[in-house]
Short mmCIF file of C-alpha atoms in Angstrom, two decimals:
data_model
loop_
_atom_site.label_atom_id
_atom_site.label_comp_id
_atom_site.label_asym_id
_atom_site.label_seq_id
_atom_site.Cartn_x
_atom_site.Cartn_y
_atom_site.Cartn_z
CA MET L 19 -28.81 -143.50 -52.09
CA ALA L 20 -29.80 -147.03 -50.66
CA ALA L 21 -27.79 -148.86 -52.98
CA VAL L 22 -24.65 -147.42 -51.85
CA GLU L 23 -25.08 -148.34 -47.81
CA LYS L 24 -24.20 -151.49 -46.53
CA ARG L 25 -27.13 -153.74 -45.77
CA ARG L 26 -27.29 -154.79 -41.95
CA GLN L 27 -27.56 -158.56 -41.38
CA ALA L 28 -31.24 -159.08 -40.08
CA VAL L 29 -31.33 -160.37 -36.78
CA PRO L 30 -32.40 -163.80 -36.96
CA PRO L 31 -32.97 -164.11 -40.86
CA PRO L 32 -36.23 -166.34 -41.16
CA ALA L 33 -35.71 -169.33 -43.32
CA GLY L 34 -35.91 -169.02 -46.88
CA PHE L 35 -35.51 -165.30 -46.93
CA THR L 36 -34.02 -163.88 -49.84
CA ASP L 37 -31.63 -160.74 -50.16
CA SER L 38 -34.05 -158.85 -52.92
CA GLY L 39 -36.09 -158.16 -49.52
CA ARG L 40 -39.54 -158.79 -51.39
CA GLN L 41 -42.62 -159.68 -49.39
CA SER L 42 -44.22 -163.28 -49.67
CA VAL L 43 -47.48 -164.22 -48.49
CA SER L 44 -46.10 -166.95 -46.50
CA ARG L 45 -43.83 -164.73 -44.17
CA ALA L 46 -44.48 -165.64 -40.52
CA ALA L 47 -45.53 -163.36 -38.30
CA GLY L 48 -41.95 -163.36 -37.05
CA ALA L 49 -40.54 -161.72 -39.73
CA ALA L 50 -42.84 -158.81 -39.57
CA GLU L 51 -41.95 -158.17 -35.76
CA SER L 52 -38.34 -158.41 -36.40
CA GLU L 53 -38.62 -155.68 -38.69
CA GLU L 54 -40.27 -153.71 -36.19
CA ASP L 55 -37.74 -154.55 -33.65
CA PHE L 56 -35.06 -153.68 -35.87
CA LEU L 57 -36.17 -150.36 -36.79
CA ARG L 58 -36.72 -149.63 -33.13
CA GLN L 59 -33.22 -151.07 -32.25
CA VAL L 60 -31.37 -148.31 -34.56
CA GLY L 61 -33.44 -145.53 -33.28
CA VAL L 62 -35.39 -145.04 -36.74
CA THR L 63 -38.85 -145.14 -35.17
CA GLU L 64 -37.89 -142.70 -32.53
CA MET L 65 -36.20 -140.37 -34.87
CA LEU L 66 -39.20 -140.50 -37.51
CA ARG L 67 -41.62 -140.03 -34.50
CA ALA L 68 -39.61 -136.80 -33.52
CA ALA L 69 -39.72 -135.77 -36.97
CA LEU L 70 -43.38 -136.18 -37.43
CA LEU L 71 -44.08 -134.14 -34.31
CA LYS L 72 -42.27 -131.66 -35.47
CA VAL L 73 -43.75 -131.08 -38.77
CA LEU L 74 -46.99 -131.21 -36.73
CA GLU L 75 -46.02 -128.28 -34.50
CA ALA L 76 -44.22 -126.22 -37.28
CA ARG L 77 -47.29 -126.79 -39.85
CA PRO L 78 -44.56 -125.65 -42.82
CA GLU L 79 -45.76 -124.73 -46.15
CA GLU L 80 -43.54 -127.26 -47.98
CA PRO L 81 -43.20 -130.15 -45.59
CA ILE L 82 -40.84 -132.15 -47.66
CA ALA L 83 -38.46 -129.55 -47.83
CA PHE L 84 -38.80 -128.94 -43.75
CA LEU L 85 -38.37 -132.52 -43.29
CA ALA L 86 -35.04 -132.56 -45.86
CA HIS L 87 -33.49 -129.69 -43.78
CA TYR L 88 -34.70 -131.53 -40.67
CA PHE L 89 -32.63 -134.79 -41.34
CA GLU L 90 -29.58 -132.71 -42.86
CA ASN L 91 -29.18 -131.01 -39.58
CA MET L 92 -29.73 -134.24 -37.76
CA GLY L 93 -26.71 -135.53 -40.04
CA LEU L 94 -24.63 -132.87 -38.11
CA ARG L 95 -25.28 -134.04 -34.68
CA SER L 96 -24.14 -137.24 -35.43
CA PRO L 97 -20.07 -137.68 -35.17
CA VAL L 98 -20.07 -139.48 -39.13
CA ASN L 99 -18.32 -136.53 -40.78
CA GLY L 100 -15.28 -137.01 -38.52
CA GLY L 101 -13.83 -140.20 -39.07
CA ALA L 102 -10.34 -139.56 -39.39
CA GLY L 103 -8.45 -136.36 -38.92
CA GLU L 104 -9.07 -133.68 -36.13
CA PRO L 105 -12.09 -132.85 -34.37
CA PRO L 106 -13.76 -129.31 -35.60
CA GLY L 107 -12.37 -126.36 -33.92
CA GLN L 108 -14.16 -124.20 -31.35
CA LEU L 109 -15.14 -121.77 -34.12
CA LEU L 110 -16.66 -124.16 -36.20
CA LEU L 111 -18.44 -125.77 -33.24
CA GLN L 112 -20.12 -122.64 -32.40
CA GLN L 113 -20.67 -121.69 -35.87
CA GLN L 114 -22.70 -125.33 -36.24
CA ARG L 115 -24.26 -124.32 -32.58
CA LEU L 116 -25.45 -121.22 -34.07
CA GLY L 117 -26.80 -122.54 -37.34
CA ARG L 118 -28.63 -124.95 -35.17
CA ALA L 119 -30.20 -122.72 -33.18
CA LEU L 120 -31.34 -120.57 -35.72
CA TRP L 121 -32.87 -123.28 -37.82
CA HIS L 122 -34.92 -124.22 -34.74
CA LEU L 123 -35.82 -120.76 -34.14
CA ARG L 124 -37.49 -120.13 -37.73
CA LEU L 125 -39.32 -123.74 -37.34
CA ALA L 126 -42.48 -121.76 -36.41
CA HIS L 127 -43.68 -118.17 -36.45
CA HIS L 128 -43.87 -116.43 -33.09
CA SER L 129 -47.65 -115.77 -33.49
CA GLN L 130 -47.95 -120.02 -32.81
CA ARG L 131 -46.56 -119.15 -29.37
CA ALA L 132 -46.54 -122.40 -27.72
CA ALA L 133 -44.88 -123.83 -30.87
CA PHE L 134 -41.99 -120.96 -30.72
CA ASN L 135 -41.60 -120.98 -27.01
CA ASN L 136 -40.60 -124.82 -27.77
CA ASN L 137 -38.42 -123.93 -30.08
CA VAL L 138 -36.45 -121.17 -28.19
CA SER L 139 -36.06 -123.58 -25.27
CA VAL L 140 -34.74 -126.21 -27.63
CA ALA L 141 -32.43 -123.54 -29.04
CA TYR L 142 -31.20 -122.40 -25.72
CA GLU L 143 -30.66 -125.76 -24.74
CA CYS L 144 -28.44 -126.26 -28.08
CA LEU L 145 -26.74 -123.03 -27.38
CA SER L 146 -25.81 -123.69 -23.60
CA ALA L 147 -24.82 -127.42 -23.92
CA GLY L 148 -21.17 -127.81 -22.30
CA GLY L 149 -18.75 -129.00 -24.41
CA ARG L 150 -15.12 -130.13 -24.12
CA ARG L 151 -13.67 -127.15 -23.95
CA LYS L 152 -17.00 -125.13 -23.02
CA ARG L 153 -18.95 -124.62 -19.74
CA PRO L 154 -22.66 -125.35 -19.61
CA GLY L 155 -24.48 -121.97 -19.98
CA LEU L 156 -25.01 -119.28 -22.50
CA ASP L 157 -22.93 -116.33 -22.75
CA GLY L 158 -23.80 -112.85 -23.72
CA ARG L 159 -21.45 -112.76 -26.73
CA THR L 160 -23.02 -115.86 -28.32
CA TYR L 161 -26.44 -114.23 -27.38
CA SER L 162 -25.51 -110.96 -29.19
CA GLU L 163 -24.42 -113.11 -32.16
CA LEU L 164 -27.28 -114.92 -32.63
CA LEU L 165 -29.63 -111.84 -32.47
CA ARG L 166 -27.67 -110.32 -35.00
CA ARG L 167 -27.78 -113.19 -37.50
CA ILE L 168 -31.78 -113.35 -37.04
CA CYS L 169 -31.64 -109.50 -38.18
CA ARG L 170 -29.39 -110.03 -40.85
CA ASP L 171 -31.33 -112.83 -42.29
CA GLY L 172 -34.26 -111.42 -41.83
CA GLN L 173 -33.16 -108.66 -44.56
CA ALA L 174 -33.74 -105.63 -42.48
CA PRO L 175 -31.43 -102.58 -42.95
CA GLU L 176 -28.62 -102.52 -40.15
CA GLU L 177 -29.73 -98.92 -39.54
CA VAL L 178 -33.10 -99.98 -38.75
CA VAL L 179 -32.21 -102.97 -36.13
CA ALA L 180 -29.34 -101.53 -34.44
CA PRO L 181 -31.18 -99.35 -32.10
CA LEU L 182 -33.36 -102.66 -30.85
CA LEU L 183 -29.75 -104.53 -30.51
CA ARG L 184 -28.28 -102.05 -28.41
CA LYS L 185 -31.36 -102.27 -26.08
CA VAL L 186 -31.50 -106.01 -26.18
CA GLN L 187 -27.96 -107.45 -26.46
CA CYS L 188 -25.83 -108.54 -23.38
CA ARG L 189 -22.39 -107.81 -22.56
CA ASP L 190 -20.04 -110.50 -23.31
CA HIS L 191 -19.28 -111.66 -20.00
CA GLU L 192 -23.03 -111.99 -18.82
CA ALA L 193 -24.98 -115.26 -18.41
CA VAL L 194 -28.25 -115.07 -20.18
CA PRO L 195 -31.19 -116.75 -18.35
CA LEU L 196 -33.68 -118.55 -20.77
CA SER L 197 -36.48 -115.84 -20.03
CA VAL L 198 -34.26 -113.07 -21.42
CA PHE L 199 -33.38 -115.39 -24.22
CA ARG L 200 -36.88 -115.82 -25.25
CA ALA L 201 -37.85 -112.01 -24.79
CA GLY L 202 -35.03 -111.16 -26.97
CA THR L 203 -35.54 -113.51 -29.82
CA LEU L 204 -39.13 -112.99 -29.99
CA THR L 205 -38.69 -109.06 -30.12
CA CYS L 206 -36.32 -109.69 -32.80
CA PHE L 207 -38.60 -111.94 -34.87
CA VAL L 208 -41.80 -109.28 -34.26
CA LEU L 209 -39.32 -106.55 -35.12
CA LEU L 210 -38.72 -107.86 -38.52
CA GLU L 211 -42.31 -108.52 -39.14
CA PHE L 212 -42.77 -104.70 -38.06
CA VAL L 213 -40.31 -103.63 -40.78
CA ALA L 214 -41.51 -106.05 -43.53
CA ARG L 215 -45.17 -104.35 -42.60
CA ALA L 216 -43.69 -100.91 -42.88
CA GLY L 217 -42.15 -101.99 -46.21
CA ALA L 218 -45.46 -102.97 -47.51
CA LEU L 219 -46.80 -99.39 -46.16
CA PHE L 220 -44.08 -97.50 -48.10
CA GLN L 221 -45.04 -98.87 -51.06
CA LEU L 222 -48.56 -97.75 -50.60
CA LEU L 223 -47.24 -94.32 -49.96
CA GLU L 224 -44.73 -94.02 -52.52
CA ASP L 225 -44.88 -92.62 -55.93
CA PRO L 226 -43.93 -95.81 -58.13
CA ALA L 227 -41.76 -93.69 -60.84
CA ALA L 228 -39.62 -91.96 -58.60
CA ALA L 229 -39.51 -94.66 -55.63
CA VAL L 230 -39.51 -92.00 -52.82
CA ALA L 231 -42.86 -90.86 -50.89
CA ASP L 232 -44.20 -87.41 -50.39
CA ARG L 233 -42.71 -86.46 -46.95
CA ARG L 234 -46.01 -84.85 -45.79
CA VAL L 235 -48.08 -87.95 -46.29
CA GLY L 236 -45.12 -90.09 -44.61
CA GLN L 237 -44.84 -87.81 -41.94
CA ALA L 238 -48.73 -87.95 -41.50
CA VAL L 239 -48.97 -91.75 -41.47
CA LEU L 240 -45.86 -92.15 -38.54
CA ASP L 241 -47.45 -89.33 -36.54
CA THR L 242 -51.14 -90.94 -36.71
CA LEU L 243 -49.31 -94.14 -35.40
CA GLU L 244 -47.10 -92.57 -32.63
CA GLY L 245 -50.20 -90.91 -31.44
CA ALA L 246 -52.34 -94.09 -31.60
CA LEU L 247 -49.36 -95.98 -29.42
CA GLN L 248 -49.22 -93.11 -27.19
CA ALA L 249 -52.93 -92.89 -26.11
CA SER L 250 -52.44 -95.72 -24.23
CA ASP L 251 -52.22 -95.07 -20.72
CA ALA L 252 -56.00 -96.15 -19.94
CA ALA L 253 -57.14 -99.40 -19.39
CA ALA L 254 -56.96 -101.95 -21.92
CA PRO L 255 -60.62 -101.74 -23.71
CA ALA L 256 -60.62 -98.09 -24.10
CA ARG L 257 -57.08 -97.77 -25.41
CA PHE L 258 -57.76 -100.34 -28.14
CA LEU L 259 -61.02 -98.36 -29.08
CA GLU L 260 -59.14 -95.33 -29.30
CA ALA L 261 -56.42 -96.49 -31.03
CA GLY L 262 -58.76 -98.31 -33.67
CA SER L 263 -60.49 -95.05 -34.03
CA ARG L 264 -57.61 -93.01 -34.99
CA LEU L 265 -56.31 -95.66 -37.24
CA GLY L 266 -59.31 -96.49 -39.13
CA PRO L 267 -59.61 -95.54 -42.63
CA ASP L 268 -61.87 -92.08 -42.49
CA SER L 269 -59.47 -90.89 -39.69
CA LEU L 270 -56.42 -91.79 -42.09
CA ALA L 271 -58.08 -90.26 -44.90
CA LEU L 272 -58.59 -86.71 -43.03
CA ALA L 273 -54.86 -86.92 -41.74
CA LEU L 274 -53.25 -87.46 -45.33
CA ASP L 275 -56.10 -84.83 -46.75
CA ARG L 276 -54.97 -82.31 -44.23
CA ALA L 277 -51.09 -82.81 -44.38
CA VAL L 278 -51.22 -82.70 -48.30
CA GLY L 279 -53.75 -79.58 -48.27
CA GLY L 280 -51.00 -77.71 -46.11
CA ARG L 281 -48.89 -74.89 -47.40
CA ARG L 282 -46.04 -76.98 -47.24
CA PRO L 283 -44.36 -77.78 -49.93
CA SER L 284 -43.75 -81.33 -51.16
CA ALA L 285 -40.24 -83.03 -50.38
CA PRO L 286 -39.45 -86.44 -50.54
CA MET L 287 -38.66 -88.93 -48.29
CA THR L 288 -36.87 -92.07 -48.97
CA ARG L 289 -37.73 -95.68 -47.99
CA GLU L 290 -34.61 -96.06 -45.53
CA GLU L 291 -35.73 -93.03 -43.53
CA PHE L 292 -39.14 -94.29 -43.63
CA LEU L 293 -38.20 -97.48 -41.88
CA GLU L 294 -35.86 -96.28 -39.96
CA ARG L 295 -38.45 -93.98 -38.16
CA ALA L 296 -40.94 -96.28 -38.13
CA ALA L 297 -38.65 -98.97 -36.50
CA ALA L 298 -38.03 -96.22 -33.72
CA LEU L 299 -41.61 -96.20 -32.87
CA PHE L 300 -41.56 -99.83 -32.46
CA ILE L 301 -38.29 -100.00 -30.26
CA ALA L 302 -39.06 -97.13 -27.99
CA LYS L 303 -41.91 -99.54 -26.59
CA VAL L 304 -39.16 -102.39 -26.07
CA LYS L 305 -37.92 -102.58 -22.40
CA PRO L 306 -34.11 -102.73 -22.44
CA VAL L 307 -32.52 -105.41 -20.55
CA GLY L 308 -31.25 -104.76 -17.20
CA MET N 4 -75.21 -63.63 -55.27
CA SER N 5 -74.92 -60.70 -53.24
CA ARG N 6 -76.68 -60.88 -49.39
CA VAL N 7 -78.80 -58.35 -48.16
CA LEU N 8 -80.80 -57.89 -44.60
CA VAL N 9 -84.14 -58.85 -44.42
CA PRO N 10 -86.23 -56.24 -42.44
CA CYS N 11 -88.36 -58.41 -39.57
CA HIS N 12 -89.95 -57.50 -36.86
CA VAL N 13 -89.07 -59.71 -33.76
CA LYS N 14 -92.02 -60.08 -31.36
CA GLY N 15 -91.63 -59.90 -27.70
CA SER N 16 -90.73 -63.41 -25.89
CA VAL N 17 -93.79 -65.30 -24.43
CA ALA N 18 -93.60 -68.12 -21.70
CA LEU N 19 -94.60 -71.61 -22.37
CA GLN N 20 -96.10 -72.21 -19.26
CA VAL N 21 -98.69 -74.16 -17.68
CA GLY N 22 -100.74 -72.33 -15.22
CA ASP N 23 -101.17 -68.72 -14.66
CA VAL N 24 -97.79 -66.77 -15.10
CA ARG N 25 -98.59 -64.21 -12.46
CA THR N 26 -99.42 -66.39 -9.99
CA SER N 27 -97.39 -69.59 -10.05
CA GLN N 28 -93.96 -69.47 -8.64
CA GLY N 29 -90.59 -70.16 -10.65
CA ARG N 30 -89.59 -68.98 -14.10
CA PRO N 31 -90.43 -70.74 -17.33
CA GLY N 32 -88.32 -73.08 -19.11
CA VAL N 33 -89.30 -72.65 -22.71
CA LEU N 34 -89.72 -69.07 -24.30
CA VAL N 35 -91.26 -68.52 -27.87
CA ILE N 36 -89.91 -65.59 -29.89
CA ASP N 37 -92.45 -65.00 -33.30
CA VAL N 38 -90.32 -63.30 -36.04
CA THR N 39 -92.38 -61.98 -38.86
CA PHE N 40 -91.57 -60.57 -42.24
CA PRO N 41 -93.50 -57.44 -43.27
CA SER N 42 -92.29 -57.50 -46.78
CA VAL N 43 -94.59 -59.50 -48.99
CA ALA N 44 -92.22 -60.38 -51.67
CA PRO N 45 -91.10 -63.99 -51.55
CA PHE N 46 -86.98 -64.22 -50.76
CA GLU N 47 -84.54 -67.15 -49.73
CA LEU N 48 -83.30 -67.21 -46.49
CA GLN N 49 -79.73 -67.93 -46.24
CA GLU N 50 -78.65 -67.08 -42.62
CA ILE N 51 -80.12 -65.86 -39.35
CA THR N 52 -77.63 -64.30 -37.03
CA PHE N 53 -77.87 -63.37 -33.33
CA LYS N 54 -76.66 -62.98 -29.90
CA ASN N 55 -77.51 -65.62 -27.43
CA TYR N 56 -78.45 -64.68 -23.69
CA TYR N 57 -78.22 -67.68 -21.71
CA THR N 58 -80.30 -69.77 -23.85
CA ALA N 59 -79.29 -73.47 -24.08
CA PHE N 60 -81.36 -75.13 -26.66
CA LEU N 61 -83.04 -73.45 -29.84
CA SER N 62 -85.77 -74.86 -32.02
CA ILE N 63 -86.62 -72.82 -35.04
CA ARG N 64 -90.29 -73.72 -36.85
CA VAL N 65 -91.10 -71.91 -40.38
CA ARG N 66 -94.53 -71.25 -41.86
CA GLN N 67 -94.32 -71.80 -45.41
CA TYR N 68 -96.35 -70.87 -47.99
CA THR N 69 -95.64 -73.25 -51.07
CA SER N 70 -98.52 -72.27 -53.49
CA ALA N 71 -101.53 -70.16 -53.48
CA HIS N 72 -104.30 -72.91 -52.75
CA THR N 73 -102.71 -74.92 -50.49
CA PRO N 74 -102.72 -73.80 -46.45
CA ALA N 75 -99.80 -72.49 -45.09
CA LYS N 76 -98.23 -75.29 -42.86
CA TRP N 77 -95.55 -75.65 -39.87
CA VAL N 78 -92.33 -77.17 -40.66
CA THR N 79 -89.47 -77.70 -37.86
CA CYS N 80 -86.16 -76.39 -39.36
CA LEU N 81 -84.09 -76.87 -36.28
CA ARG N 82 -84.87 -79.11 -33.15
CA ASP N 83 -83.18 -78.28 -29.54
CA TYR N 84 -80.11 -77.03 -31.41
CA CYS N 85 -77.33 -76.65 -28.53
CA LEU N 86 -76.15 -73.60 -28.07
CA MET N 87 -74.75 -73.91 -24.22
CA PRO N 88 -73.06 -77.21 -23.41
CA ASP N 89 -73.73 -76.87 -20.05
CA PRO N 90 -76.75 -74.97 -19.18
CA HIS N 91 -75.13 -74.22 -15.80
CA SER N 92 -71.63 -72.56 -17.15
CA GLU N 93 -71.24 -69.53 -19.09
CA GLU N 94 -69.82 -71.62 -21.69
CA GLY N 95 -71.83 -70.39 -25.15
CA ALA N 96 -74.15 -68.02 -22.63
CA GLN N 97 -73.71 -64.68 -24.62
CA GLU N 98 -72.11 -65.67 -27.92
CA TYR N 99 -72.92 -64.55 -31.58
CA VAL N 100 -74.92 -67.56 -33.40
CA SER N 101 -75.09 -67.91 -37.12
CA LEU N 102 -77.38 -70.46 -38.65
CA PHE N 103 -77.18 -71.36 -42.23
CA LYS N 104 -79.28 -72.70 -44.95
CA TYR N 105 -78.59 -75.90 -46.15
CA GLN N 106 -78.56 -76.27 -50.21
CA SER N 107 -81.27 -78.87 -50.68
CA PRO N 108 -81.44 -80.37 -53.66
CA SER N 109 -85.00 -81.30 -53.59
CA VAL N 110 -87.91 -78.66 -53.75
CA THR N 111 -90.12 -80.46 -51.16
CA PHE N 112 -87.32 -80.21 -48.53
CA PRO N 113 -88.04 -77.67 -45.83
CA LYS N 114 -86.22 -74.37 -46.72
CA TRP N 115 -83.76 -74.66 -43.50
CA LEU N 116 -82.25 -78.11 -42.91
CA SER N 117 -79.47 -77.83 -40.27
CA HIS N 118 -77.06 -75.48 -39.06
CA PRO N 119 -72.99 -76.55 -39.99
CA VAL N 120 -72.13 -79.94 -38.43
CA PRO N 121 -69.35 -79.33 -35.85
CA CYS N 122 -66.82 -82.21 -37.23
CA GLU N 123 -65.79 -82.53 -40.66
CA GLN N 124 -67.08 -85.16 -42.88
CA PRO N 125 -64.62 -87.13 -44.46
CA ALA N 126 -64.37 -84.91 -48.04
CA LEU N 127 -63.77 -86.84 -51.29
CA LEU N 128 -60.07 -87.64 -51.46
CA ARG N 129 -57.66 -85.55 -53.75
CA GLU N 130 -56.28 -87.24 -56.51
CA GLY N 131 -52.73 -88.77 -55.77
CA LEU N 132 -53.30 -89.92 -52.20
CA PRO N 133 -52.87 -93.77 -51.17
CA ASP N 134 -56.02 -95.64 -50.41
CA PRO N 135 -57.11 -95.12 -46.88
CA SER N 136 -58.50 -98.42 -46.60
CA ARG N 137 -54.95 -100.25 -47.14
CA VAL N 138 -53.11 -98.01 -45.43
CA SER N 139 -55.25 -98.30 -42.30
CA SER N 140 -54.51 -102.11 -42.54
CA GLU N 141 -50.87 -101.73 -42.54
CA VAL N 142 -50.61 -99.44 -39.78
CA GLN N 143 -53.15 -101.30 -37.62
CA GLN N 144 -50.94 -104.54 -38.16
CA MET N 145 -48.07 -102.14 -36.93
CA TRP N 146 -49.94 -101.05 -34.10
CA ALA N 147 -50.94 -104.60 -32.85
CA LEU N 148 -47.02 -105.87 -33.23
CA THR N 149 -46.03 -102.96 -31.03
CA GLU N 150 -48.37 -103.23 -28.48
CA MET N 151 -47.80 -107.10 -28.13
CA ILE N 152 -44.26 -106.35 -27.57
CA ARG N 153 -45.07 -103.65 -25.27
CA ALA N 154 -47.07 -106.16 -23.26
CA SER N 155 -44.81 -108.93 -23.27
CA HIS N 156 -42.31 -107.57 -20.68
CA THR N 157 -40.21 -110.20 -19.03
CA SER N 158 -39.76 -109.46 -15.28
CA ALA N 159 -36.45 -111.52 -15.31
CA ARG N 160 -33.30 -109.68 -14.74
CA ILE N 161 -30.12 -110.31 -16.10
CA GLY N 162 -28.57 -109.20 -12.73
CA ARG N 163 -26.89 -106.05 -14.09
CA PHE N 164 -25.88 -104.09 -11.23
CA ASP N 165 -23.92 -101.15 -13.20
CA VAL N 166 -25.83 -98.39 -14.88
CA ASP N 167 -24.28 -97.21 -17.86
CA GLY N 168 -20.61 -98.69 -17.11
CA CYS N 169 -20.19 -97.20 -13.53
CA TYR N 170 -18.04 -99.88 -13.08
CA ASP N 171 -15.90 -99.01 -15.47
CA LEU N 172 -12.29 -99.14 -14.39
CA ASN N 173 -11.32 -95.61 -15.38
CA LEU N 174 -14.21 -94.34 -13.91
CA LEU N 175 -13.56 -96.03 -10.34
CA SER N 176 -10.08 -95.05 -10.03
CA TYR N 177 -10.77 -91.16 -10.25
CA THR N 178 -13.00 -91.21 -7.04
#
């Protein structure tokens, strides 16, 4: 890569400095300073510092791949691709902004709340920035599109997330403030994790050969969860204790035993139905935007 | 195994009270009822049934004859078994009560251990049911995620003044 790029003129070149750029012991201190100045002037210092800060904030599992993506996205920002020809159209710009915003939002897990909130702010700014033909601010249509993309890329089935989107999406013409943006994106990511857990739960309940679960068992588990979520008008500590006792292994074992021991016959429940019903319990607790 | 009624003789109740029954005021709190079994043949007591009449707590002591040579000793089989949850209310005041013998594996246990436990013990799980601790772990995480979202309500409003499309042009034009 380095061989293709043109070499800048070093300012000023010290005497006796060869083009191969090898360090020699007799180098004066001035040469070292000029290199530092050089880096600072072209903005590499600042860029690397920002990149390292991002890595520290996000703590990704694969830092090198993370950095590679980071620099790739940086390339999108600079007007390098242009050169000659028409500037990219509105649609392409819009897609680019969305992609960048999504990338920012995925940098940190929602449980790393401070980092997540930072990224939300950056994504919001990215989407709200004014352009040549765009007024500053985030409109409802872009926001709704972003939420749809988050859910789709999170591999949650459409029917499962549709009720949530209906609750948190904004109308096309509405202006979306940062607080609504933050709440909506957080809710989507948390729902994705919830659906992933529900999927893992279904795998515990299902009959591996048939890929369906016993309806009585599935319903018993969902009913227990619903009961624990509803036992929630009391103050915080009592509520958590009650939920904890309902969702403990003993209590669940009893519920499962009772469900299977009854006289109702066994019937199958598919994964899709289980996920939909579980997600409905979550979505019921989401406050709609208004 | 069939069950038969064991003839027994119930003596009148005796008040346990400090002092003279006739002269001191108030009614005693504790009464003792002796039950004897006139038949000499040994038997295994399975069940005691009686009708309560305003007794709140019951203790049962049994005098066991374990063998011919050792003297008989008193064994407490039931201590302060609650018959009335609130002694000042009617609940349980005139109920029929059955007390069962617990099948104890060891011979040296007293013949009576306890009444049936009010809440069910977790029985052995049937075959083919999922592991409850793993199910519990997943369900608890799902509960926690939902609680978090419920708690993180944003107070910001988007400034929507219409309710379900009441500004819809078609509706407005019909007023």
